[in-house]
PDB file of N, CA and C in Angstrom:
ATOM      1  N   UNK A1329     -26.838  -1.089   7.084  1.00 40.00           N
ATOM      2  CA  UNK A1329     -26.489   0.105   6.231  1.00 40.00           C
ATOM      3  C   UNK A1329     -24.931  -0.175   5.930  1.00 40.00           C
ATOM      4  N   UNK A1330     -24.456   0.354   4.710  1.00 50.00           N
ATOM      5  CA  UNK A1330     -23.201   0.461   4.145  1.00 50.00           C
ATOM      6  C   UNK A1330     -22.280   1.252   4.798  1.00 50.00           C
ATOM      7  N   UNK A1331     -21.078   0.907   5.069  1.00 51.00           N
ATOM      8  CA  UNK A1331     -20.244   1.663   5.553  1.00 51.00           C
ATOM      9  C   UNK A1331     -20.270   3.099   4.998  1.00 51.00           C
ATOM     10  N   UNK A1332     -20.226   3.203   3.556  1.00 51.00           N
ATOM     11  CA  UNK A1332     -20.266   4.516   2.932  1.00 51.00           C
ATOM     12  C   UNK A1332     -21.296   5.380   3.296  1.00 51.00           C
ATOM     13  N   UNK A1333     -22.497   4.874   3.585  1.00 54.00           N
ATOM     14  CA  UNK A1333     -23.497   5.730   4.008  1.00 54.00           C
ATOM     15  C   UNK A1333     -23.205   6.134   5.525  1.00 54.00           C
ATOM     16  N   UNK A1334     -22.565   5.491   6.331  1.00 55.00           N
ATOM     17  CA  UNK A1334     -22.284   5.766   7.651  1.00 55.00           C
ATOM     18  C   UNK A1334     -21.428   6.879   8.032  1.00 55.00           C
ATOM     19  N   UNK A1335     -20.528   6.881   6.993  1.00 61.00           N
ATOM     20  CA  UNK A1335     -19.217   7.837   6.977  1.00 61.00           C
ATOM     21  C   UNK A1335     -19.739   9.305   7.023  1.00 61.00           C
ATOM     22  N   UNK A1336     -19.114  10.012   8.193  1.00 73.00           N
ATOM     23  CA  UNK A1336     -19.485  11.474   8.353  1.00 73.00           C
ATOM     24  C   UNK A1336     -18.657  12.157   7.150  1.00 73.00           C
ATOM     25  N   UNK A1337     -19.535  13.478   6.794  1.00 76.00           N
ATOM     26  CA  UNK A1337     -18.879  14.295   5.677  1.00 76.00           C
ATOM     27  C   UNK A1337     -17.301  14.687   6.108  1.00 76.00           C
ATOM     28  N   UNK A1338     -17.104  14.837   7.330  1.00 79.00           N
ATOM     29  CA  UNK A1338     -15.684  15.239   7.833  1.00 79.00           C
ATOM     30  C   UNK A1338     -14.796  14.234   7.433  1.00 79.00           C
ATOM     31  N   UNK A1339     -15.097  12.786   7.848  1.00 80.00           N
ATOM     32  CA  UNK A1339     -14.203  11.888   7.738  1.00 80.00           C
ATOM     33  C   UNK A1339     -14.044  11.340   6.171  1.00 80.00           C
ATOM     34  N   UNK A1340     -15.057  11.646   5.507  1.00 81.00           N
ATOM     35  CA  UNK A1340     -14.932  11.562   3.868  1.00 81.00           C
ATOM     36  C   UNK A1340     -13.912  12.485   3.206  1.00 81.00           C
ATOM     37  N   UNK A1341     -14.151  13.836   3.648  1.00 84.00           N
ATOM     38  CA  UNK A1341     -13.075  14.802   3.251  1.00 84.00           C
ATOM     39  C   UNK A1341     -11.882  14.527   3.853  1.00 84.00           C
ATOM     40  N   UNK A1342     -11.334  14.041   4.978  1.00 85.00           N
ATOM     41  CA  UNK A1342     -10.154  13.718   5.472  1.00 85.00           C
ATOM     42  C   UNK A1342      -9.760  12.471   4.617  1.00 85.00           C
ATOM     43  N   UNK A1343     -10.496  11.374   4.175  1.00 86.00           N
ATOM     44  CA  UNK A1343      -9.761  10.500   3.644  1.00 86.00           C
ATOM     45  C   UNK A1343      -9.760  10.901   2.158  1.00 86.00           C
ATOM     46  N   UNK A1344     -10.030  11.924   1.553  1.00 87.00           N
ATOM     47  CA  UNK A1344      -9.664  12.405   0.299  1.00 87.00           C
ATOM     48  C   UNK A1344      -8.357  12.675  -0.005  1.00 87.00           C
ATOM     49  N   UNK A1345      -7.520  13.039   1.164  1.00 90.00           N
ATOM     50  CA  UNK A1345      -5.999  13.100   1.485  1.00 90.00           C
ATOM     51  C   UNK A1345      -5.259  11.937   1.083  1.00 90.00           C
ATOM     52  N   UNK A1346      -4.107  12.208   0.483  1.00 90.00           N
ATOM     53  CA  UNK A1346      -3.150  11.194   0.220  1.00 90.00           C
ATOM     54  C   UNK A1346      -2.433  10.763   1.428  1.00 90.00           C
ATOM     55  N   UNK A1347      -1.917  11.751   2.199  1.00 93.00           N
ATOM     56  CA  UNK A1347      -1.033  11.464   3.548  1.00 93.00           C
ATOM     57  C   UNK A1347      -1.795  12.252   4.792  1.00 93.00           C
ATOM     58  N   UNK A1348      -1.936  11.233   5.789  1.00 93.00           N
ATOM     59  CA  UNK A1348      -2.409  11.769   7.036  1.00 93.00           C
ATOM     60  C   UNK A1348      -1.273  11.669   8.075  1.00 93.00           C
ATOM     61  N   UNK A1349      -1.062  12.659   8.991  1.00 93.00           N
ATOM     62  CA  UNK A1349      -0.224  12.526  10.080  1.00 93.00           C
ATOM     63  C   UNK A1349      -1.070  12.813  11.362  1.00 93.00           C
ATOM     64  N   UNK A1350      -0.755  12.000  12.320  1.00 92.00           N
ATOM     65  CA  UNK A1350      -1.449  12.024  13.699  1.00 92.00           C
ATOM     66  C   UNK A1350      -0.461  12.380  14.640  1.00 92.00           C
ATOM     67  N   UNK A1351      -0.333  13.369  15.365  1.00 91.00           N
ATOM     68  CA  UNK A1351       0.661  13.991  16.019  1.00 91.00           C
ATOM     69  C   UNK A1351      -0.019  14.642  17.402  1.00 91.00           C
ATOM     70  N   UNK A1352       1.056  14.474  18.293  1.00 89.00           N
ATOM     71  CA  UNK A1352       0.587  15.151  19.686  1.00 89.00           C
ATOM     72  C   UNK A1352       1.389  14.623  20.873  1.00 89.00           C
ATOM     73  N   UNK A1353       0.995  15.104  21.998  1.00 91.00           N
ATOM     74  CA  UNK A1353       1.736  14.436  23.242  1.00 91.00           C
ATOM     75  C   UNK A1353       1.461  13.124  23.421  1.00 91.00           C
ATOM     76  N   UNK A1354       2.429  12.437  24.158  1.00 87.00           N
ATOM     77  CA  UNK A1354       2.243  11.004  24.379  1.00 87.00           C
ATOM     78  C   UNK A1354       1.001  10.762  25.266  1.00 87.00           C
ATOM     79  N   UNK A1355       0.117   9.549  24.827  1.00 89.00           N
ATOM     80  CA  UNK A1355      -0.901   9.135  25.858  1.00 89.00           C
ATOM     81  C   UNK A1355      -2.274   9.758  25.375  1.00 89.00           C
ATOM     82  N   UNK A1356      -2.405  10.520  24.376  1.00 92.00           N
ATOM     83  CA  UNK A1356      -3.588  11.212  23.765  1.00 92.00           C
ATOM     84  C   UNK A1356      -4.495  10.537  22.858  1.00 92.00           C
ATOM     85  N   UNK A1357      -3.984   9.386  22.480  1.00 90.00           N
ATOM     86  CA  UNK A1357      -4.806   8.573  21.683  1.00 90.00           C
ATOM     87  C   UNK A1357      -4.354   8.484  20.044  1.00 90.00           C
ATOM     88  N   UNK A1358      -3.298   9.053  19.723  1.00 91.00           N
ATOM     89  CA  UNK A1358      -2.933   9.124  18.241  1.00 91.00           C
ATOM     90  C   UNK A1358      -2.985   7.524  17.709  1.00 91.00           C
ATOM     91  N   UNK A1359      -2.298   6.567  18.384  1.00 91.00           N
ATOM     92  CA  UNK A1359      -2.325   5.461  17.882  1.00 91.00           C
ATOM     93  C   UNK A1359      -3.740   4.809  17.498  1.00 91.00           C
ATOM     94  N   UNK A1360      -4.614   5.061  18.694  1.00 92.00           N
ATOM     95  CA  UNK A1360      -5.987   4.456  18.381  1.00 92.00           C
ATOM     96  C   UNK A1360      -6.614   5.309  17.510  1.00 92.00           C
ATOM     97  N   UNK A1361      -6.681   6.559  17.120  1.00 92.00           N
ATOM     98  CA  UNK A1361      -7.391   7.305  16.223  1.00 92.00           C
ATOM     99  C   UNK A1361      -6.739   6.799  14.745  1.00 92.00           C
ATOM    100  N   UNK A1362      -5.424   6.852  14.669  1.00 93.00           N
ATOM    101  CA  UNK A1362      -4.724   6.562  13.271  1.00 93.00           C
ATOM    102  C   UNK A1362      -5.272   5.258  13.001  1.00 93.00           C
ATOM    103  N   UNK A1363      -5.442   4.188  13.809  1.00 93.00           N
ATOM    104  CA  UNK A1363      -5.632   2.889  13.384  1.00 93.00           C
ATOM    105  C   UNK A1363      -7.169   2.867  13.173  1.00 93.00           C
ATOM    106  N   UNK A1364      -8.141   3.517  13.850  1.00 92.00           N
ATOM    107  CA  UNK A1364      -9.441   3.632  13.437  1.00 92.00           C
ATOM    108  C   UNK A1364      -9.706   4.286  11.824  1.00 92.00           C
ATOM    109  N   UNK A1365      -8.944   5.498  11.989  1.00 93.00           N
ATOM    110  CA  UNK A1365      -9.112   6.003  10.409  1.00 93.00           C
ATOM    111  C   UNK A1365      -8.513   4.842   9.273  1.00 93.00           C
ATOM    112  N   UNK A1366      -7.395   4.255   9.636  1.00 94.00           N
ATOM    113  CA  UNK A1366      -6.877   3.385   8.971  1.00 94.00           C
ATOM    114  C   UNK A1366      -7.746   2.428   8.410  1.00 94.00           C
ATOM    115  N   UNK A1367      -8.519   1.764   9.356  1.00 93.00           N
ATOM    116  CA  UNK A1367      -9.339   0.609   9.052  1.00 93.00           C
ATOM    117  C   UNK A1367     -10.574   1.230   8.463  1.00 93.00           C
ATOM    118  N   UNK A1368     -11.262   2.420   8.800  1.00 91.00           N
ATOM    119  CA  UNK A1368     -12.214   2.718   7.776  1.00 91.00           C
ATOM    120  C   UNK A1368     -11.780   3.059   6.391  1.00 91.00           C
ATOM    121  N   UNK A1369     -10.734   3.791   6.366  1.00 93.00           N
ATOM    122  CA  UNK A1369     -10.060   3.835   4.825  1.00 93.00           C
ATOM    123  C   UNK A1369     -10.204   2.631   4.123  1.00 93.00           C
ATOM    124  N   UNK A1370      -9.529   1.435   4.744  1.00 94.00           N
ATOM    125  CA  UNK A1370      -9.573   0.262   3.912  1.00 94.00           C
ATOM    126  C   UNK A1370     -10.930  -0.285   3.679  1.00 94.00           C
ATOM    127  N   UNK A1371     -11.706  -0.280   4.662  1.00 91.00           N
ATOM    128  CA  UNK A1371     -13.078  -0.730   4.484  1.00 91.00           C
ATOM    129  C   UNK A1371     -13.762  -0.113   3.377  1.00 91.00           C
ATOM    130  N   UNK A1372     -13.443   1.174   3.063  1.00 89.00           N
ATOM    131  CA  UNK A1372     -14.011   2.041   1.870  1.00 89.00           C
ATOM    132  C   UNK A1372     -13.221   1.672   0.667  1.00 89.00           C
ATOM    133  N   UNK A1373     -12.338   1.010   0.541  1.00 90.00           N
ATOM    134  CA  UNK A1373     -11.531   0.186  -0.485  1.00 90.00           C
ATOM    135  C   UNK A1373     -10.264   1.066  -0.805  1.00 90.00           C
ATOM    136  N   UNK A1374      -9.840   1.881   0.193  1.00 93.00           N
ATOM    137  CA  UNK A1374      -8.622   2.580  -0.030  1.00 93.00           C
ATOM    138  C   UNK A1374      -7.587   1.840   0.216  1.00 93.00           C
ATOM    139  N   UNK A1375      -6.474   1.767  -0.545  1.00 96.00           N
ATOM    140  CA  UNK A1375      -5.171   0.897  -0.183  1.00 96.00           C
ATOM    141  C   UNK A1375      -4.687   1.800   0.854  1.00 96.00           C
ATOM    142  N   UNK A1376      -4.162   1.055   1.894  1.00 96.00           N
ATOM    143  CA  UNK A1376      -4.116   1.894   3.230  1.00 96.00           C
ATOM    144  C   UNK A1376      -2.634   1.344   3.785  1.00 96.00           C
ATOM    145  N   UNK A1377      -1.771   2.167   4.146  1.00 96.00           N
ATOM    146  CA  UNK A1377      -0.683   1.855   4.809  1.00 96.00           C
ATOM    147  C   UNK A1377      -0.393   2.628   6.182  1.00 96.00           C
ATOM    148  N   UNK A1378      -0.594   2.226   7.288  1.00 94.00           N
ATOM    149  CA  UNK A1378      -0.429   2.823   8.584  1.00 94.00           C
ATOM    150  C   UNK A1378       1.037   2.722   8.914  1.00 94.00           C
ATOM    151  N   UNK A1379       1.598   3.759   9.191  1.00 91.00           N
ATOM    152  CA  UNK A1379       3.169   3.742   9.566  1.00 91.00           C
ATOM    153  C   UNK A1379       3.094   4.185  10.672  1.00 91.00           C
ATOM    154  N   UNK A1380       3.660   3.425  11.812  1.00 89.00           N
ATOM    155  CA  UNK A1380       4.047   3.993  13.361  1.00 89.00           C
ATOM    156  C   UNK A1380       5.389   4.204  13.601  1.00 89.00           C
ATOM    157  N   UNK A1381       5.768   5.236  13.813  1.00 86.00           N
ATOM    158  CA  UNK A1381       7.266   5.722  13.990  1.00 86.00           C
ATOM    159  C   UNK A1381       7.274   5.603  15.696  1.00 86.00           C
ATOM    160  N   UNK A1382       7.723   4.223  15.931  1.00 75.00           N
ATOM    161  CA  UNK A1382       8.108   3.748  17.218  1.00 75.00           C
ATOM    162  C   UNK A1382       8.280   2.387  17.128  1.00 75.00           C
ATOM    163  N   UNK A1383       8.960   1.685  18.067  1.00 66.00           N
ATOM    164  CA  UNK A1383       9.467   0.417  18.039  1.00 66.00           C
ATOM    165  C   UNK A1383       8.565  -0.513  18.957  1.00 66.00           C
ATOM    166  N   UNK A1384       7.460   0.097  19.592  1.00 74.00           N
ATOM    167  CA  UNK A1384       6.626  -0.744  20.456  1.00 74.00           C
ATOM    168  C   UNK A1384       5.556  -1.364  19.532  1.00 74.00           C
ATOM    169  N   UNK A1385       5.529  -1.129  18.579  1.00 80.00           N
ATOM    170  CA  UNK A1385       4.450  -1.846  17.535  1.00 80.00           C
ATOM    171  C   UNK A1385       3.081  -1.960  18.190  1.00 80.00           C
ATOM    172  N   UNK A1386       2.591  -0.589  18.637  1.00 84.00           N
ATOM    173  CA  UNK A1386       1.143  -0.717  19.458  1.00 84.00           C
ATOM    174  C   UNK A1386       0.219  -0.800  18.463  1.00 84.00           C
ATOM    175  N   UNK A1387       0.237   0.000  17.168  1.00 86.00           N
ATOM    176  CA  UNK A1387      -0.845  -0.177  16.103  1.00 86.00           C
ATOM    177  C   UNK A1387      -0.984  -1.573  15.501  1.00 86.00           C
ATOM    178  N   UNK A1388       0.046  -2.180  15.521  1.00 84.00           N
ATOM    179  CA  UNK A1388       0.092  -3.700  14.964  1.00 84.00           C
ATOM    180  C   UNK A1388      -0.534  -4.514  15.751  1.00 84.00           C
ATOM    181  N   UNK A1389      -0.184  -4.524  17.122  1.00 86.00           N
ATOM    182  CA  UNK A1389      -0.922  -5.134  18.188  1.00 86.00           C
ATOM    183  C   UNK A1389      -2.565  -4.901  18.353  1.00 86.00           C
ATOM    184  N   UNK A1390      -2.730  -3.381  18.076  1.00 87.00           N
ATOM    185  CA  UNK A1390      -4.162  -3.035  18.269  1.00 87.00           C
ATOM    186  C   UNK A1390      -4.820  -3.688  16.947  1.00 87.00           C
ATOM    187  N   UNK A1391      -4.386  -3.836  15.963  1.00 88.00           N
ATOM    188  CA  UNK A1391      -5.072  -4.394  14.626  1.00 88.00           C
ATOM    189  C   UNK A1391      -4.852  -5.875  14.677  1.00 88.00           C
ATOM    190  N   UNK A1392      -4.469  -6.568  15.513  1.00 87.00           N
ATOM    191  CA  UNK A1392      -4.452  -8.067  15.749  1.00 87.00           C
ATOM    192  C   UNK A1392      -3.336  -8.984  15.333  1.00 87.00           C
ATOM    193  N   UNK A1393      -2.163  -8.167  15.102  1.00 87.00           N
ATOM    194  CA  UNK A1393      -0.745  -8.748  14.747  1.00 87.00           C
ATOM    195  C   UNK A1393      -0.133  -9.327  15.882  1.00 87.00           C
ATOM    196  N   UNK A1394       0.421 -10.417  15.877  1.00 84.00           N
ATOM    197  CA  UNK A1394       1.299 -10.915  16.781  1.00 84.00           C
ATOM    198  C   UNK A1394       2.628  -9.958  16.896  1.00 84.00           C
ATOM    199  N   UNK A1395       3.123  -9.897  18.175  1.00 78.00           N
ATOM    200  CA  UNK A1395       4.385  -9.170  18.439  1.00 78.00           C
ATOM    201  C   UNK A1395       5.653  -9.709  17.755  1.00 78.00           C
ATOM    202  N   UNK A1396       6.223  -8.849  17.238  1.00 72.00           N
ATOM    203  CA  UNK A1396       7.550  -9.166  16.504  1.00 72.00           C
ATOM    204  C   UNK A1396       8.594  -9.175  17.723  1.00 72.00           C
ATOM    205  N   UNK A1397       9.661 -10.014  17.289  1.00 67.00           N
ATOM    206  CA  UNK A1397      10.998  -9.817  18.005  1.00 67.00           C
ATOM    207  C   UNK A1397      11.589  -8.572  17.673  1.00 67.00           C
ATOM    208  N   UNK A1398      11.927  -8.423  16.327  1.00 63.00           N
ATOM    209  CA  UNK A1398      12.516  -7.181  15.763  1.00 63.00           C
ATOM    210  C   UNK A1398      11.805  -6.471  14.849  1.00 63.00           C
ATOM    211  N   UNK A1399      12.230  -5.302  14.985  1.00 63.00           N
ATOM    212  CA  UNK A1399      11.545  -4.324  13.682  1.00 63.00           C
ATOM    213  C   UNK A1399      12.175  -4.756  12.579  1.00 63.00           C
ATOM    214  N   UNK A1400      11.320  -5.207  11.318  1.00 68.00           N
ATOM    215  CA  UNK A1400      11.871  -5.664  10.263  1.00 68.00           C
ATOM    216  C   UNK A1400      11.823  -4.556   9.033  1.00 68.00           C
ATOM    217  N   UNK A1401      11.164  -3.329   9.364  1.00 79.00           N
ATOM    218  CA  UNK A1401      11.018  -2.349   8.145  1.00 79.00           C
ATOM    219  C   UNK A1401      10.115  -2.840   7.131  1.00 79.00           C
ATOM    220  N   UNK A1402       9.354  -3.768   7.415  1.00 87.00           N
ATOM    221  CA  UNK A1402       8.635  -4.388   6.178  1.00 87.00           C
ATOM    222  C   UNK A1402       7.281  -4.425   6.626  1.00 87.00           C
ATOM    223  N   UNK A1403       6.408  -3.709   5.653  1.00 91.00           N
ATOM    224  CA  UNK A1403       5.217  -3.764   6.144  1.00 91.00           C
ATOM    225  C   UNK A1403       4.306  -5.072   6.175  1.00 91.00           C
ATOM    226  N   UNK A1404       3.439  -5.103   7.274  1.00 91.00           N
ATOM    227  CA  UNK A1404       2.724  -6.307   7.686  1.00 91.00           C
ATOM    228  C   UNK A1404       1.361  -6.255   7.262  1.00 91.00           C
ATOM    229  N   UNK A1405       0.764  -7.247   6.467  1.00 93.00           N
ATOM    230  CA  UNK A1405      -0.493  -7.143   6.038  1.00 93.00           C
ATOM    231  C   UNK A1405      -1.563  -7.537   7.197  1.00 93.00           C
ATOM    232  N   UNK A1406      -2.675  -6.704   7.288  1.00 93.00           N
ATOM    233  CA  UNK A1406      -3.625  -6.966   7.983  1.00 93.00           C
ATOM    234  C   UNK A1406      -4.899  -7.642   7.152  1.00 93.00           C
ATOM    235  N   UNK A1407      -5.100  -7.007   6.016  1.00 94.00           N
ATOM    236  CA  UNK A1407      -6.017  -7.430   4.941  1.00 94.00           C
ATOM    237  C   UNK A1407      -5.638  -6.801   3.649  1.00 94.00           C
ATOM    238  N   UNK A1408      -6.137  -7.389   2.517  1.00 96.00           N
ATOM    239  CA  UNK A1408      -5.532  -7.050   1.465  1.00 96.00           C
ATOM    240  C   UNK A1408      -5.462  -5.472   1.040  1.00 96.00           C
ATOM    241  N   UNK A1409      -6.329  -4.763   1.900  1.00 96.00           N
ATOM    242  CA  UNK A1409      -6.341  -3.342   1.671  1.00 96.00           C
ATOM    243  C   UNK A1409      -5.713  -2.373   2.642  1.00 96.00           C
ATOM    244  N   UNK A1410      -5.232  -3.321   3.701  1.00 96.00           N
ATOM    245  CA  UNK A1410      -4.546  -2.322   4.846  1.00 96.00           C
ATOM    246  C   UNK A1410      -3.087  -3.245   5.468  1.00 96.00           C
ATOM    247  N   UNK A1411      -2.244  -2.420   5.632  1.00 95.00           N
ATOM    248  CA  UNK A1411      -0.975  -3.068   5.984  1.00 95.00           C
ATOM    249  C   UNK A1411      -0.377  -1.980   6.958  1.00 95.00           C
ATOM    250  N   UNK A1412       0.466  -2.528   7.855  1.00 92.00           N
ATOM    251  CA  UNK A1412       1.176  -1.627   9.116  1.00 92.00           C
ATOM    252  C   UNK A1412       2.526  -1.663   9.091  1.00 92.00           C
ATOM    253  N   UNK A1413       3.387  -0.724   9.385  1.00 90.00           N
ATOM    254  CA  UNK A1413       4.865  -0.666   9.399  1.00 90.00           C
ATOM    255  C   UNK A1413       5.106  -0.028  10.614  1.00 90.00           C
ATOM    256  N   UNK A1414       5.949  -0.506  11.270  1.00 87.00           N
ATOM    257  CA  UNK A1414       6.457  -0.028  12.442  1.00 87.00           C
ATOM    258  C   UNK A1414       7.978   0.031  12.389  1.00 87.00           C
ATOM    259  N   UNK A1415       8.407   1.498  12.504  1.00 86.00           N
ATOM    260  CA  UNK A1415       9.863   1.630  12.229  1.00 86.00           C
ATOM    261  C   UNK A1415      10.158   2.519  13.386  1.00 86.00           C
ATOM    262  N   UNK A1416      11.484   2.699  13.519  1.00 83.00           N
ATOM    263  CA  UNK A1416      12.222   3.598  14.693  1.00 83.00           C
ATOM    264  C   UNK A1416      12.259   4.938  14.027  1.00 83.00           C
ATOM    265  N   UNK A1417      12.203   5.749  14.909  1.00 83.00           N
ATOM    266  CA  UNK A1417      12.556   7.404  14.571  1.00 83.00           C
ATOM    267  C   UNK A1417      13.681   7.607  13.746  1.00 83.00           C
ATOM    268  N   UNK A1418      14.699   6.809  14.235  1.00 85.00           N
ATOM    269  CA  UNK A1418      16.062   7.117  13.338  1.00 85.00           C
ATOM    270  C   UNK A1418      16.135   6.606  11.953  1.00 85.00           C
ATOM    271  N   UNK A1419      15.310   5.336  11.698  1.00 83.00           N
ATOM    272  CA  UNK A1419      14.983   4.799  10.494  1.00 83.00           C
ATOM    273  C   UNK A1419      14.228   5.767   9.794  1.00 83.00           C
ATOM    274  N   UNK A1420      13.172   6.314  10.183  1.00 83.00           N
ATOM    275  CA  UNK A1420      12.270   7.320   9.585  1.00 83.00           C
ATOM    276  C   UNK A1420      13.028   8.377   9.315  1.00 83.00           C
ATOM    277  N   UNK A1421      14.039   9.094  10.003  1.00 86.00           N
ATOM    278  CA  UNK A1421      14.588  10.175   9.690  1.00 86.00           C
ATOM    279  C   UNK A1421      15.567   9.752   8.675  1.00 86.00           C
ATOM    280  N   UNK A1422      16.239   8.694   8.490  1.00 84.00           N
ATOM    281  CA  UNK A1422      17.004   8.286   7.423  1.00 84.00           C
ATOM    282  C   UNK A1422      16.249   8.207   6.084  1.00 84.00           C
TER     283      UNK A1422
END
């Protein structure tokens, strides 16, 4: 069955938004959920950039990218439709 037919109405409505924020306490699964939504969006043909504001690069590792020595503030491509950017909180505020 195509992914489009498997997508729930609530996920479809969510993916109509241009920007999504995943926030909450530490350890509640924000990175996991944000990564899953980003992958779903990319599979549906949406050009997707997942930005994580932390220097641990958990989303990048979760999506199969090798660990980087330093944060470069340059998006790393997972697929043609999905990239991930890991930045520090200070850089995000700037």
